[in-house]
Amino acid sequence: MSKHILPHALRIPALEKLKGKRIVLASNSPRRKEILRTFGLSPDIVPSTFEENLDISQFPEPHEYPVATATHKAVEVYEKLVQEDPDNAPDLVIGADTVVLTHPQPVTSDTSYSILPGIVQELLEKPTSKQDNLRMLLDLNGNVCEVVTGVTVVYPILTAPGYNIKSIDERSLVYFADNPKHIVEAYVESGEGIDRAGGFAIQEQGGMLIRKIEGDYNNVVGFPAASFFKLLDLLVEEDPDFLEV
């Protein structure tokens, strides 16, 4: 068994194709690492040093922003590893970026909610302090946010520039309960949300604040595994040279 493919991995075309290949995750996120391990993939961890300072206002659609950041991360790590050791170049580099977007439309019922095109959304970064975290969560309380993860894979090809790039984005809606203020304050005081985009961790105590989600739960945690593996299977099916260079 390849060191990157764990024994419990499903025998799907993408994971079979990855056996014996060098796979790199351009992120130090323990959540992304754990999600991939759950599905049988254990990549090398080489965190990107990209500053993640793109201007979201320059993108026609806010969903393009995390895809662009994920692409910068993956390309930077791929080029660095190839330059450092061409004889041990990666076969696949995975970049990801997750953002939280708010929307001015309030949630007033249990009916389905959709992000409306053409309306400005606020990007919620990691809170800068507990006070900032409290502000974020009180704004989200009783409302909804959209969690978008961009995922980019970079792999070698024979033509210039020597690698190919494929990207996807996954979108999930997170509905916040109308929580009493003391619960929100207690969560903020725990410090759990201080290093999370949007200021909450749904897979931990932050789940107490959430009423429901629409979409991929793993995407909200930080990595849309189902869509990622479907992308790899599609590449195996459509590109006979995928991972063969």
XYZ file of C-alpha atoms in Angstrom:
245
model
C 0.000 0.000 0.000
C 1.273 3.465 -0.880
C 2.310 5.520 2.144
C -0.236 8.165 1.119
C -3.131 5.744 0.636
C -4.326 4.257 3.904
C -5.563 0.646 4.217
C -9.199 1.642 4.741
C -9.359 3.750 1.541
C -12.145 2.838 -0.867
C -11.006 1.256 -4.115
C -12.199 4.043 -6.374
C -10.303 4.952 -9.572
C -8.808 8.152 -8.159
C -7.341 6.540 -5.057
C -6.081 3.561 -7.056
C -4.362 5.984 -9.422
C -2.725 7.800 -6.491
C -0.973 4.709 -5.189
C 2.776 5.163 -5.331
C 2.460 8.883 -6.084
C 3.756 11.777 -4.009
C 0.764 13.731 -2.729
C 1.145 17.063 -0.938
C -1.370 19.162 0.973
C -0.410 22.856 0.823
C -1.992 23.538 4.204
C -1.204 23.041 7.862
C -4.888 22.814 8.795
C -5.463 19.856 11.130
C -9.095 19.796 10.033
C -8.250 19.324 6.343
C -5.656 16.700 7.223
C -8.155 14.769 9.352
C -10.923 14.919 6.739
C -8.579 13.511 4.080
C -7.393 10.777 6.457
C -11.013 9.824 7.111
C -11.316 8.972 3.424
C -7.989 7.167 3.244
C -5.620 9.867 2.007
C -2.565 10.885 4.034
C -0.588 13.511 2.069
C 2.701 15.137 2.954
C 2.084 18.480 4.666
C 3.905 21.448 3.116
C 2.129 24.654 4.211
C 1.921 27.475 1.727
C 3.446 30.832 2.631
C 1.117 32.768 0.340
C -0.078 35.838 2.240
C -3.760 35.389 1.300
C -4.091 39.096 0.670
C -6.148 39.133 -2.511
C -8.768 41.864 -2.790
C -12.199 40.209 -2.856
C -13.711 43.348 -4.416
C -11.722 42.634 -7.593
C -13.623 39.400 -8.247
C -16.920 39.512 -10.201
C -18.297 36.776 -7.924
C -17.179 36.360 -4.296
C -17.056 32.579 -4.767
C -14.070 33.067 -7.095
C -12.020 34.536 -4.252
C -11.263 31.304 -2.301
C -10.588 29.456 -5.566
C -7.970 32.047 -6.509
C -6.366 31.853 -3.078
C -6.321 28.045 -3.176
C -4.684 28.194 -6.606
C -1.961 30.557 -5.418
C -1.262 28.244 -2.479
C -1.057 25.085 -4.574
C 1.066 26.590 -7.345
C 3.470 28.187 -4.874
C 4.083 24.885 -3.078
C 4.342 22.899 -6.315
C 6.913 25.269 -7.832
C 8.913 25.392 -4.584
C 9.112 21.604 -4.274
C 10.082 21.146 -7.919
C 12.835 23.732 -7.546
C 14.150 22.267 -4.298
C 14.291 18.660 -5.494
C 13.362 17.993 -9.122
C 13.955 14.259 -8.649
C 11.321 14.110 -5.927
C 8.750 16.441 -7.451
C 5.158 16.039 -6.247
C 2.651 14.224 -8.412
C -0.286 16.111 -6.918
C -0.460 19.254 -4.794
C -3.759 20.132 -3.127
C -4.555 23.718 -2.162
C -7.663 24.850 -0.313
C -9.154 28.019 1.113
C -12.375 28.394 3.077
C -14.227 31.673 3.527
C -17.427 32.686 5.263
C -19.767 35.119 3.539
C -22.694 36.899 5.127
C -25.747 38.258 3.391
C -28.032 41.165 4.322
C -31.219 39.137 3.825
C -32.433 37.891 7.255
C -33.750 34.406 7.882
C -37.286 34.706 9.229
C -38.661 31.205 8.694
C -37.710 27.595 7.973
C -38.107 28.084 4.247
C -35.147 27.497 1.949
C -32.678 30.321 1.702
C -30.510 31.221 -1.243
C -27.694 33.668 -1.801
C -29.021 36.250 -4.224
C -26.770 37.291 -7.123
C -25.687 40.877 -7.396
C -25.899 41.687 -3.694
C -22.730 42.554 -1.817
C -21.670 39.984 0.732
C -19.367 40.571 3.679
C -16.303 38.396 3.991
C -15.808 37.184 7.551
C -12.136 36.559 8.237
C -10.750 35.124 11.459
C -11.716 37.411 14.348
C -8.987 39.725 15.576
C -10.098 39.538 19.217
C -12.821 38.143 21.450
C -14.698 41.401 21.040
C -14.526 41.027 17.260
C -15.616 37.390 17.575
C -18.641 38.458 19.620
C -19.580 41.071 17.019
C -19.421 38.469 14.236
C -21.526 35.908 16.056
C -24.153 38.400 17.188
C -24.484 39.517 13.562
C -24.880 35.886 12.490
C -27.234 34.999 15.339
C -30.625 34.035 13.920
C -29.301 34.537 10.400
C -27.409 32.558 7.792
C -23.954 32.545 6.279
C -22.472 30.849 3.264
C -19.303 28.790 3.648
C -17.322 28.522 0.419
C -14.231 26.377 -0.039
C -12.056 26.625 -3.110
C -9.964 23.542 -3.887
C -7.207 23.460 -6.493
C -5.065 20.540 -7.606
C -1.780 20.992 -9.442
C -0.123 18.110 -11.264
C 2.721 17.774 -13.808
C 2.273 17.782 -17.573
C 4.822 17.713 -20.399
C 3.928 21.075 -21.945
C 4.721 24.553 -20.597
C 4.543 25.655 -17.820
C 5.065 22.044 -16.749
C 1.926 21.674 -14.660
C -1.835 21.757 -15.001
C -4.396 23.342 -12.673
C -7.943 22.200 -11.933
C -10.230 23.874 -9.426
C -13.668 23.548 -7.872
C -15.660 25.467 -5.301
C -18.153 24.047 -2.832
C -20.878 26.115 -1.146
C -22.847 25.349 2.007
C -25.386 27.391 3.944
C -25.178 27.525 7.735
C -28.299 28.590 9.624
C -27.705 29.999 13.088
C -30.267 29.465 15.811
C -31.693 32.512 17.562
C -29.381 31.958 20.525
C -29.677 33.801 23.847
C -26.879 36.312 24.165
C -25.360 34.534 27.166
C -24.742 31.391 25.083
C -22.976 33.391 22.374
C -20.910 35.186 25.025
C -19.966 31.895 26.697
C -18.860 30.452 23.362
C -16.731 33.494 22.596
C -15.176 33.303 26.062
C -14.129 29.689 25.380
C -11.752 31.012 22.701
C -12.601 28.209 20.291
C -13.647 30.477 17.432
C -10.749 32.901 17.545
C -8.720 31.185 14.787
C -11.660 30.175 12.571
C -13.053 32.058 9.602
C -16.418 33.363 10.695
C -15.507 32.884 14.343
C -17.047 29.435 14.924
C -16.200 25.734 14.653
C -19.291 23.718 13.741
C -17.611 20.377 14.525
C -16.868 21.413 18.100
C -18.751 23.484 20.690
C -19.734 25.952 17.980
C -22.255 23.372 16.830
C -24.423 24.513 19.757
C -25.054 27.771 17.884
C -26.188 26.124 14.636
C -29.777 25.209 13.762
C -29.113 23.419 10.472
C -26.952 23.405 7.373
C -27.683 22.927 3.691
C -24.874 21.317 1.756
C -21.698 19.440 2.566
C -20.913 19.302 6.292
C -17.226 18.620 5.621
C -17.117 21.763 3.534
C -18.205 23.779 6.574
C -15.458 22.119 8.608
C -12.890 23.052 5.969
C -12.619 20.592 3.072
C -15.310 19.277 0.663
C -14.085 15.702 0.392
C -16.942 14.347 -1.749
C -16.492 16.972 -4.474
C -12.708 16.655 -4.289
C -12.721 12.902 -4.938
C -15.292 13.327 -7.705
C -12.927 15.841 -9.323
C -10.075 13.345 -9.180
C -12.245 10.584 -10.627
C -13.272 12.926 -13.441
C -9.625 13.695 -14.212
C -8.814 9.966 -14.289
C -11.713 9.391 -16.670
C -11.104 12.329 -19.014
C -7.307 12.666 -19.061
C -5.349 9.461 -19.814
C -2.115 11.266 -18.925
C -3.301 12.337 -15.464
C -0.595 11.351 -12.949
C 1.361 9.528 -15.674
C 4.054 12.172 -16.326
